[in-house]
Short mmCIF file of N, CA and C in Angstrom, two decimals:
data_model
loop_
_atom_site.label_atom_id
_atom_site.label_comp_id
_atom_site.label_asym_id
_atom_site.label_seq_id
_atom_site.Cartn_x
_atom_site.Cartn_y
_atom_site.Cartn_z
N ARG A 1 0.71 -1.19 0.06
CA ARG A 1 0.00 0.01 -0.06
C ARG A 1 0.93 1.25 0.12
N TYR A 2 0.77 2.03 -1.15
CA TYR A 2 1.55 3.08 -1.25
C TYR A 2 1.02 4.18 -1.78
N VAL A 3 1.39 5.39 -1.37
CA VAL A 3 1.05 6.86 -1.80
C VAL A 3 2.15 7.57 -2.44
N GLY A 4 2.24 7.77 -3.89
CA GLY A 4 3.29 8.58 -4.46
C GLY A 4 2.78 9.88 -4.47
N LEU A 5 3.54 10.86 -4.90
CA LEU A 5 3.27 12.25 -5.08
C LEU A 5 2.01 12.36 -6.24
N ALA A 6 2.31 11.62 -7.22
CA ALA A 6 1.32 11.52 -8.34
C ALA A 6 -0.02 11.23 -8.03
N ASN A 7 0.00 10.53 -6.69
CA ASN A 7 -1.35 9.72 -6.17
C ASN A 7 -2.11 10.78 -5.16
N ILE A 8 -1.43 12.09 -5.01
CA ILE A 8 -2.09 13.10 -4.03
C ILE A 8 -2.62 14.29 -5.09
N GLU A 9 -3.88 14.59 -4.90
CA GLU A 9 -4.28 15.66 -5.91
C GLU A 9 -4.01 16.95 -5.10
N ALA A 10 -3.77 18.05 -6.08
CA ALA A 10 -3.22 19.43 -5.53
C ALA A 10 -4.38 19.92 -5.07
N ASN A 11 -4.50 20.52 -3.86
CA ASN A 11 -5.43 21.48 -3.28
C ASN A 11 -6.54 20.98 -2.62
N THR A 12 -6.74 19.61 -2.74
CA THR A 12 -8.13 18.97 -2.27
C THR A 12 -7.94 18.08 -1.24
N GLY A 13 -6.97 17.47 -0.67
CA GLY A 13 -6.85 16.55 0.28
C GLY A 13 -7.42 15.05 -0.20
N VAL A 14 -7.24 14.90 -1.54
CA VAL A 14 -7.85 13.69 -2.19
C VAL A 14 -6.41 12.99 -2.43
N TYR A 15 -6.47 11.76 -2.15
CA TYR A 15 -5.47 10.80 -2.48
C TYR A 15 -5.97 9.51 -2.83
N ASP A 16 -4.92 8.60 -3.42
CA ASP A 16 -5.21 7.23 -3.92
C ASP A 16 -4.29 6.36 -3.35
N VAL A 17 -4.46 5.30 -2.82
CA VAL A 17 -3.40 4.27 -2.31
C VAL A 17 -3.40 3.22 -3.54
N MET A 18 -2.20 2.82 -3.88
CA MET A 18 -1.95 1.92 -4.59
C MET A 18 -1.31 0.66 -3.98
N GLU A 19 -1.60 -0.53 -4.79
CA GLU A 19 -0.91 -1.80 -4.44
C GLU A 19 0.07 -1.93 -5.12
N VAL A 20 1.46 -1.84 -4.63
CA VAL A 20 2.56 -2.20 -5.31
C VAL A 20 3.50 -3.09 -4.68
N PHE A 21 4.29 -3.73 -5.47
CA PHE A 21 5.54 -4.36 -4.76
C PHE A 21 6.66 -3.61 -4.40
N GLY A 22 7.16 -3.93 -3.37
CA GLY A 22 8.24 -3.28 -2.69
C GLY A 22 9.45 -2.81 -3.94
N ASN A 23 9.65 -3.69 -4.65
CA ASN A 23 10.83 -3.20 -5.54
C ASN A 23 10.38 -2.46 -6.54
N GLN A 24 9.11 -2.02 -6.80
CA GLN A 24 8.62 -1.01 -7.73
C GLN A 24 8.57 0.29 -7.13
N VAL A 25 8.95 0.50 -5.86
CA VAL A 25 9.27 1.88 -5.35
C VAL A 25 10.82 2.06 -5.34
N LYS A 26 11.21 3.20 -5.88
CA LYS A 26 12.57 3.52 -6.27
C LYS A 26 13.22 4.40 -5.32
N SER A 27 12.49 4.63 -4.08
CA SER A 27 13.25 5.51 -3.27
C SER A 27 12.68 5.03 -1.67
N SER A 28 13.41 5.76 -0.69
CA SER A 28 12.97 5.60 0.53
C SER A 28 11.57 6.11 0.98
N VAL A 29 10.89 5.49 1.92
CA VAL A 29 9.35 5.81 2.07
C VAL A 29 9.03 6.17 3.44
N GLY A 30 8.03 6.66 3.81
CA GLY A 30 7.77 6.77 5.25
C GLY A 30 6.33 6.07 5.62
N LEU A 31 5.99 5.65 6.71
CA LEU A 31 4.76 4.98 7.16
C LEU A 31 3.72 6.13 7.53
N PHE A 32 2.56 5.83 7.13
CA PHE A 32 1.55 6.64 7.80
C PHE A 32 0.22 5.82 8.17
N LYS A 33 -0.26 6.19 9.31
CA LYS A 33 -1.53 5.56 9.70
C LYS A 33 -2.81 6.16 9.55
N LYS A 34 -3.94 5.56 10.09
CA LYS A 34 -5.16 6.30 10.10
C LYS A 34 -5.04 7.38 10.97
N GLY A 35 -5.56 8.75 10.39
CA GLY A 35 -5.67 9.77 11.33
C GLY A 35 -4.46 10.49 11.24
N GLU A 36 -3.43 10.16 10.57
CA GLU A 36 -2.26 11.03 10.40
C GLU A 36 -2.10 11.89 9.24
N LEU A 37 -1.51 13.00 9.32
CA LEU A 37 -1.34 13.97 8.13
C LEU A 37 -0.34 13.87 7.32
N VAL A 38 -0.42 13.88 6.28
CA VAL A 38 0.68 13.66 5.04
C VAL A 38 0.75 15.11 4.39
N PHE A 39 1.94 15.72 4.41
CA PHE A 39 2.12 16.88 3.61
C PHE A 39 3.30 16.93 2.63
N SER A 40 3.17 17.24 1.43
CA SER A 40 4.25 16.95 0.58
C SER A 40 5.21 18.38 0.66
N LYS A 41 6.60 17.86 0.81
CA LYS A 41 7.51 18.83 0.99
C LYS A 41 8.05 19.30 -0.54
N LEU A 42 7.86 18.61 -1.45
CA LEU A 42 8.17 18.74 -3.06
C LEU A 42 7.09 19.50 -3.63
N ARG A 43 7.62 20.73 -4.25
CA ARG A 43 6.55 21.65 -4.91
C ARG A 43 5.36 21.87 -3.91
N PRO A 44 5.77 22.77 -2.90
CA PRO A 44 4.61 23.01 -2.04
C PRO A 44 3.71 23.88 -2.57
N GLU A 45 3.81 24.49 -3.56
CA GLU A 45 2.95 25.45 -4.27
C GLU A 45 1.71 24.59 -4.81
N LEU A 46 1.76 23.16 -4.74
CA LEU A 46 0.72 22.43 -5.12
C LEU A 46 -0.24 22.07 -3.93
N ARG A 47 0.24 22.34 -2.75
CA ARG A 47 -0.55 22.27 -1.64
C ARG A 47 -1.10 20.81 -1.30
N LYS A 48 -0.22 19.88 -1.40
CA LYS A 48 -0.62 18.34 -1.35
C LYS A 48 -0.54 17.97 0.04
N ALA A 49 -1.62 17.91 0.74
CA ALA A 49 -1.84 17.56 2.17
C ALA A 49 -3.08 16.72 2.47
N PHE A 50 -2.97 15.60 3.09
CA PHE A 50 -4.12 14.78 3.32
C PHE A 50 -4.26 14.12 4.67
N VAL A 51 -5.18 13.94 5.19
CA VAL A 51 -5.41 13.09 6.41
C VAL A 51 -5.76 11.71 6.12
N SER A 52 -5.04 10.66 6.57
CA SER A 52 -5.33 9.40 6.19
C SER A 52 -6.86 8.85 6.80
N ALA A 53 -7.70 8.31 5.99
CA ALA A 53 -8.88 7.89 6.55
C ALA A 53 -8.88 6.29 6.48
N ASP A 54 -7.77 5.93 6.09
CA ASP A 54 -7.83 4.30 5.75
C ASP A 54 -7.53 3.58 7.04
N GLU A 55 -8.15 2.35 7.17
CA GLU A 55 -7.81 1.40 8.37
C GLU A 55 -6.46 1.01 8.29
N GLU A 56 -5.98 0.58 7.10
CA GLU A 56 -4.87 0.01 6.94
C GLU A 56 -3.68 1.05 6.89
N ASP A 57 -2.46 0.75 7.39
CA ASP A 57 -1.32 1.61 7.24
C ASP A 57 -0.90 1.57 5.67
N ALA A 58 -0.05 2.49 5.31
CA ALA A 58 0.34 2.62 4.04
C ALA A 58 1.73 3.23 4.24
N TYR A 59 2.51 3.38 2.98
CA TYR A 59 3.65 3.85 2.72
C TYR A 59 3.38 5.09 2.09
N VAL A 60 4.36 6.14 2.24
CA VAL A 60 4.43 7.31 1.23
C VAL A 60 5.55 7.83 0.85
N SER A 61 5.69 8.57 -0.06
CA SER A 61 6.82 9.04 -0.86
C SER A 61 7.90 9.86 0.33
N SER A 62 9.13 9.58 0.35
CA SER A 62 9.97 10.26 1.25
C SER A 62 9.89 11.90 1.12
N GLU A 63 9.30 12.18 -0.10
CA GLU A 63 9.09 13.67 -0.44
C GLU A 63 8.06 14.13 0.60
N CYS A 64 7.49 13.47 1.39
CA CYS A 64 6.24 13.93 2.29
C CYS A 64 6.64 13.92 3.76
N PHE A 65 6.09 14.94 4.56
CA PHE A 65 6.13 14.77 6.02
C PHE A 65 5.11 14.08 6.54
N VAL A 66 5.05 13.26 7.59
CA VAL A 66 3.93 12.69 8.19
C VAL A 66 3.97 13.24 9.59
N PHE A 67 2.84 13.57 10.01
CA PHE A 67 2.68 13.99 11.20
C PHE A 67 1.39 13.51 12.04
N GLN A 68 1.68 13.37 13.41
CA GLN A 68 0.61 12.82 14.18
C GLN A 68 -0.04 13.83 14.94
N ASN A 69 -1.25 13.74 15.36
CA ASN A 69 -2.02 14.72 16.09
C ASN A 69 -1.56 14.67 17.55
N PRO A 70 -0.90 15.72 18.21
CA PRO A 70 -0.47 15.57 19.50
C PRO A 70 -1.62 15.68 20.57
N ASN A 71 -2.70 16.30 20.12
CA ASN A 71 -3.95 16.51 21.20
C ASN A 71 -5.00 16.82 20.25
N PRO A 72 -5.89 15.62 20.10
CA PRO A 72 -7.06 15.67 19.53
C PRO A 72 -8.07 16.83 20.05
N GLU A 73 -8.04 16.96 21.44
CA GLU A 73 -8.92 17.61 22.03
C GLU A 73 -8.65 18.99 21.80
N ILE A 74 -7.40 19.46 21.38
CA ILE A 74 -7.19 20.96 21.08
C ILE A 74 -7.04 21.09 19.54
N LEU A 75 -6.65 20.02 18.84
CA LEU A 75 -6.44 20.28 17.45
C LEU A 75 -7.11 19.17 16.46
N ASN A 76 -7.95 19.67 15.70
CA ASN A 76 -8.57 18.85 14.63
C ASN A 76 -7.68 18.64 13.46
N ILE A 77 -7.00 17.29 13.06
CA ILE A 77 -5.94 17.19 12.25
C ILE A 77 -6.51 17.64 10.89
N GLU A 78 -7.76 17.51 10.50
CA GLU A 78 -8.19 17.75 9.27
C GLU A 78 -8.27 19.26 8.98
N TYR A 79 -8.41 20.03 10.09
CA TYR A 79 -8.46 21.37 10.26
C TYR A 79 -6.96 21.77 9.80
N LEU A 80 -5.83 21.35 10.45
CA LEU A 80 -4.70 21.53 10.21
C LEU A 80 -4.29 21.19 8.65
N ALA A 81 -4.81 20.12 8.23
CA ALA A 81 -4.46 19.69 6.60
C ALA A 81 -5.20 20.71 5.87
N PHE A 82 -6.36 21.33 6.13
CA PHE A 82 -7.03 22.32 5.53
C PHE A 82 -6.19 23.71 5.55
N LEU A 83 -5.74 23.83 6.50
CA LEU A 83 -4.81 25.07 6.76
C LEU A 83 -3.49 25.10 5.96
N LEU A 84 -2.88 23.89 5.97
CA LEU A 84 -1.60 23.68 5.20
C LEU A 84 -1.80 23.65 3.64
N ARG A 85 -3.13 23.63 3.20
CA ARG A 85 -3.36 23.85 1.87
C ARG A 85 -3.86 25.35 1.45
N SER A 86 -3.93 25.93 2.64
CA SER A 86 -4.35 27.57 2.57
C SER A 86 -3.42 28.41 2.13
N ASP A 87 -3.96 29.63 1.61
CA ASP A 87 -2.97 30.89 1.44
C ASP A 87 -2.36 31.22 2.58
N LEU A 88 -3.03 31.08 3.78
CA LEU A 88 -2.56 31.59 5.14
C LEU A 88 -1.15 30.78 5.24
N VAL A 89 -1.07 29.64 4.99
CA VAL A 89 0.26 28.91 5.34
C VAL A 89 1.22 29.10 4.09
N TYR A 90 0.58 29.07 2.95
CA TYR A 90 1.58 29.03 1.82
C TYR A 90 2.30 30.56 1.71
N GLY A 91 1.50 31.60 2.20
CA GLY A 91 2.18 32.90 2.44
C GLY A 91 3.20 32.76 3.41
N GLN A 92 3.20 32.01 4.34
CA GLN A 92 4.20 31.86 5.45
C GLN A 92 5.42 31.18 4.91
N ILE A 93 5.28 30.22 4.07
CA ILE A 93 6.37 29.18 3.54
C ILE A 93 7.02 29.80 2.28
N VAL A 94 6.36 30.43 1.39
CA VAL A 94 6.63 30.63 0.03
C VAL A 94 8.24 31.19 -0.06
N PHE A 95 8.57 32.02 0.86
CA PHE A 95 9.93 32.58 0.72
C PHE A 95 10.92 31.68 1.39
N GLN A 96 10.51 30.59 1.94
CA GLN A 96 11.47 29.74 2.33
C GLN A 96 11.72 28.47 1.53
N ILE A 97 11.13 28.39 0.33
CA ILE A 97 11.28 27.33 -0.60
C ILE A 97 12.36 27.37 -1.30
N SER A 98 13.32 26.30 -1.34
CA SER A 98 14.48 26.27 -1.93
C SER A 98 14.57 25.25 -3.11
N GLY A 99 15.29 25.64 -4.24
CA GLY A 99 15.43 24.76 -5.45
C GLY A 99 14.65 25.29 -6.37
N THR A 100 15.06 25.06 -7.77
CA THR A 100 14.29 25.59 -8.79
C THR A 100 13.57 24.53 -9.57
N GLY A 101 14.43 23.39 -10.09
CA GLY A 101 13.74 22.23 -10.77
C GLY A 101 12.87 21.61 -9.85
N ARG A 102 13.32 21.14 -8.55
CA ARG A 102 12.54 20.38 -7.80
C ARG A 102 12.20 21.34 -6.51
N PRO A 103 11.41 22.23 -6.31
CA PRO A 103 11.51 23.17 -5.24
C PRO A 103 11.01 22.45 -3.97
N ARG A 104 11.52 22.63 -2.80
CA ARG A 104 11.13 22.01 -1.47
C ARG A 104 11.02 22.88 -0.53
N ILE A 105 10.37 22.48 0.47
CA ILE A 105 10.37 23.15 1.97
C ILE A 105 10.98 22.22 2.92
N ASN A 106 11.50 22.72 3.83
CA ASN A 106 12.22 21.99 4.83
C ASN A 106 11.31 21.85 6.20
N ILE A 107 11.67 20.87 7.02
CA ILE A 107 10.80 20.75 8.18
C ILE A 107 10.85 21.98 9.21
N ASN A 108 11.96 22.59 9.19
CA ASN A 108 12.00 23.97 9.95
C ASN A 108 10.99 24.89 9.70
N ALA A 109 10.74 25.21 8.34
CA ALA A 109 9.61 26.16 7.94
C ALA A 109 8.31 25.51 8.24
N ILE A 110 8.02 24.23 8.09
CA ILE A 110 7.01 23.84 8.61
C ILE A 110 6.54 24.06 10.03
N GLN A 111 7.55 23.52 10.92
CA GLN A 111 7.42 23.54 12.29
C GLN A 111 7.06 25.02 12.82
N ASN A 112 7.61 26.14 11.95
CA ASN A 112 7.45 27.59 12.45
C ASN A 112 6.35 28.32 11.83
N ILE A 113 5.43 27.54 11.25
CA ILE A 113 4.12 28.09 10.78
C ILE A 113 3.23 28.62 11.94
N ASN A 114 2.83 29.94 11.95
CA ASN A 114 1.82 30.29 12.75
C ASN A 114 0.41 29.84 12.41
N VAL A 115 -0.12 28.99 13.17
CA VAL A 115 -1.38 28.52 12.90
C VAL A 115 -2.55 28.90 13.90
N PRO A 116 -3.49 29.84 13.40
CA PRO A 116 -4.74 30.07 14.14
C PRO A 116 -5.24 28.98 14.63
N LEU A 117 -5.49 28.75 16.02
CA LEU A 117 -6.21 27.84 16.79
C LEU A 117 -7.44 28.14 17.43
N PRO A 118 -8.50 28.36 16.74
CA PRO A 118 -9.75 28.60 17.45
C PRO A 118 -10.20 27.28 18.22
N PRO A 119 -11.33 27.51 19.14
CA PRO A 119 -11.85 26.35 19.77
C PRO A 119 -12.05 25.11 18.90
N ILE A 120 -11.83 24.00 19.30
CA ILE A 120 -12.17 22.69 18.65
C ILE A 120 -13.47 22.80 17.87
N SER A 121 -14.72 23.20 18.56
CA SER A 121 -15.89 23.30 18.04
C SER A 121 -15.70 24.20 16.74
N VAL A 122 -15.13 25.21 16.69
CA VAL A 122 -14.91 26.11 15.49
C VAL A 122 -14.19 25.27 14.36
N GLN A 123 -13.15 24.72 14.63
CA GLN A 123 -12.38 23.91 13.86
C GLN A 123 -13.19 22.82 13.15
N ASN A 124 -13.99 22.11 14.11
CA ASN A 124 -15.01 21.19 13.52
C ASN A 124 -15.99 21.71 12.51
N GLU A 125 -16.39 22.81 12.81
CA GLU A 125 -17.36 23.53 11.80
C GLU A 125 -16.47 23.87 10.55
N ILE A 126 -15.46 24.35 10.58
CA ILE A 126 -14.62 24.68 9.35
C ILE A 126 -14.33 23.38 8.69
N VAL A 127 -14.20 22.15 9.23
CA VAL A 127 -13.77 20.99 8.60
C VAL A 127 -15.16 20.52 7.83
N GLU A 128 -16.34 20.76 8.57
CA GLU A 128 -17.57 20.22 8.05
C GLU A 128 -17.92 21.04 6.77
N SER A 129 -17.78 22.33 7.06
CA SER A 129 -18.01 23.34 5.81
C SER A 129 -17.16 22.96 4.60
N HIS A 130 -16.07 22.72 4.90
CA HIS A 130 -15.06 22.44 3.84
C HIS A 130 -15.56 21.03 3.16
N LYS A 131 -15.88 20.12 3.86
CA LYS A 131 -16.16 18.76 3.37
C LYS A 131 -17.67 19.20 2.49
N LYS A 132 -18.30 19.77 2.79
CA LYS A 132 -19.70 20.06 2.18
C LYS A 132 -19.35 20.87 0.88
N ALA A 133 -18.33 22.00 0.86
CA ALA A 133 -17.83 22.43 -0.19
C ALA A 133 -17.24 21.51 -1.31
N HIS A 134 -16.39 20.58 -0.76
CA HIS A 134 -15.63 19.57 -1.71
C HIS A 134 -16.77 18.70 -2.25
N LYS A 135 -17.79 18.39 -1.71
CA LYS A 135 -18.83 17.58 -2.18
C LYS A 135 -19.59 18.21 -3.45
N ALA A 136 -19.75 19.51 -3.02
CA ALA A 136 -20.63 20.48 -4.19
C ALA A 136 -19.34 20.70 -5.28
N TYR A 137 -17.95 20.78 -5.06
CA TYR A 137 -17.00 20.74 -6.10
C TYR A 137 -17.09 19.68 -6.96
N LEU A 138 -17.15 18.55 -6.33
CA LEU A 138 -16.99 17.19 -7.26
C LEU A 138 -18.42 17.11 -8.00
N THR A 139 -19.44 17.58 -7.25
CA THR A 139 -20.80 17.31 -8.33
C THR A 139 -20.46 18.51 -9.47
N HIS A 140 -20.01 19.56 -9.29
CA HIS A 140 -19.75 20.47 -10.50
C HIS A 140 -18.74 19.93 -11.41
N ILE A 141 -17.70 19.09 -10.93
CA ILE A 141 -16.85 18.64 -11.85
C ILE A 141 -17.36 17.49 -12.65
N ASN A 142 -18.18 16.53 -12.07
CA ASN A 142 -18.92 15.63 -12.83
C ASN A 142 -19.83 16.08 -13.76
N LYS A 143 -20.48 17.22 -13.49
CA LYS A 143 -21.40 18.01 -14.58
C LYS A 143 -20.60 18.50 -15.48
N SER A 144 -19.57 19.03 -15.41
CA SER A 144 -18.62 19.60 -16.58
C SER A 144 -18.05 18.34 -17.33
N ILE A 145 -17.70 17.45 -16.63
CA ILE A 145 -17.06 16.22 -17.49
C ILE A 145 -18.34 15.79 -18.55
N LEU A 146 -19.50 15.56 -17.88
CA LEU A 146 -20.70 15.23 -18.73
C LEU A 146 -20.99 16.37 -19.92
N GLU A 147 -20.77 17.57 -19.58
CA GLU A 147 -21.20 18.49 -20.50
C GLU A 147 -19.91 18.53 -21.67
N LEU A 148 -18.72 18.20 -21.16
CA LEU A 148 -17.66 18.20 -22.15
C LEU A 148 -17.80 17.09 -23.21
N GLU A 149 -18.46 15.97 -22.61
CA GLU A 149 -18.51 14.59 -23.39
C GLU A 149 -19.74 15.04 -24.43
N LYS A 150 -20.86 15.66 -24.02
CA LYS A 150 -21.80 16.29 -24.78
C LYS A 150 -21.36 17.20 -25.98
N ALA A 151 -20.38 18.05 -25.68
CA ALA A 151 -19.67 18.95 -26.44
C ALA A 151 -19.03 18.02 -27.59
N SER A 152 -18.19 17.21 -27.31
CA SER A 152 -17.45 16.43 -27.98
C SER A 152 -18.37 15.57 -29.05
N GLU A 153 -19.44 15.19 -28.45
CA GLU A 153 -20.40 14.46 -29.37
C GLU A 153 -21.14 15.30 -30.45
N VAL A 154 -21.28 16.45 -30.03
CA VAL A 154 -21.85 17.35 -31.14
C VAL A 154 -20.99 17.74 -32.07
N LEU A 155 -19.63 17.95 -31.91
CA LEU A 155 -18.65 17.96 -32.75
C LEU A 155 -18.56 17.04 -33.71
N ARG A 156 -18.42 15.62 -33.23
CA ARG A 156 -18.19 14.39 -33.88
C ARG A 156 -19.55 14.18 -34.87
N ASN A 157 -20.63 14.46 -34.36
CA ASN A 157 -21.86 14.23 -35.40
C ASN A 157 -21.84 15.40 -36.40
N ALA A 158 -21.29 16.61 -36.13
CA ALA A 158 -21.29 17.52 -37.04
C ALA A 158 -20.18 17.13 -38.18
N GLU A 159 -19.11 16.66 -37.82
CA GLU A 159 -18.25 16.28 -38.72
C GLU A 159 -18.69 14.82 -39.61
N LEU A 160 -19.33 13.93 -38.96
CA LEU A 160 -20.25 12.89 -39.64
C LEU A 160 -20.90 13.29 -40.74
N ARG A 161 -21.88 14.48 -40.28
CA ARG A 161 -22.80 14.90 -41.15
C ARG A 161 -21.99 15.72 -42.45
N ALA A 162 -21.00 16.31 -42.13
CA ALA A 162 -20.06 17.02 -43.20
C ALA A 162 -19.62 16.03 -44.05
N LYS A 163 -19.00 14.88 -43.70
CA LYS A 163 -18.59 13.86 -44.37
C LYS A 163 -19.45 13.20 -45.30
N GLU A 164 -20.62 12.80 -44.79
CA GLU A 164 -21.69 12.50 -45.50
C GLU A 164 -22.34 13.30 -46.73
N ALA A 165 -22.50 14.52 -46.29
CA ALA A 165 -22.74 15.51 -47.30
C ALA A 165 -21.60 15.54 -48.33
N ILE A 166 -20.58 15.45 -48.13
CA ILE A 166 -19.34 15.58 -49.06
C ILE A 166 -19.40 14.35 -50.07
N CYS A 167 -19.54 13.28 -49.41
CA CYS A 167 -19.41 11.93 -50.18
C CYS A 167 -20.75 11.93 -51.12
N GLN A 168 -21.99 12.37 -50.71
CA GLN A 168 -23.01 12.47 -51.51
C GLN A 168 -23.06 13.17 -52.78
N ASN A 169 -22.48 14.22 -52.47
CA ASN A 169 -22.21 15.41 -53.51
C ASN A 169 -21.04 15.07 -54.59
N LEU A 170 -20.20 14.09 -54.18
CA LEU A 170 -19.30 13.61 -55.08
C LEU A 170 -19.47 12.55 -56.09
N SER A 171 -20.63 11.82 -55.75
CA SER A 171 -21.17 10.79 -56.46
C SER A 171 -21.69 11.07 -57.84
#
């Protein structure tokens, strides 16, 4: 069970776990468990961060940090993942990114982020609100995919009609 950087969607917290053989993974890995937060240190502008909802442990690219929640009564880990994907955090780390071809952020920059910590009830509300917004986002994405398929079909039909008209008038 492995999550590579390509399996983490930018800006959303969505990830896919792949079943791979150990020899298919070409670098060192980190282990993450249910409820732990994974944050990509490579290309932080993509804001790849998620909280594992899987019951089974999995491995993640060494290009990711894995964080445990030190105190669930004070911090909702999904709230922290949401913040790590936000402009609030990116604005704090953007000047600390190093490298041009493969830009990275180091652990010190992450550990020094100033995170607003409202009461846990407010954090929970923010997380629930974001989950609802993400569900609506997926609905719109699916509608867009269907509309794009319809648009392609319209163009294909127009091309077929044009070919038929050309063939009929050449006979």
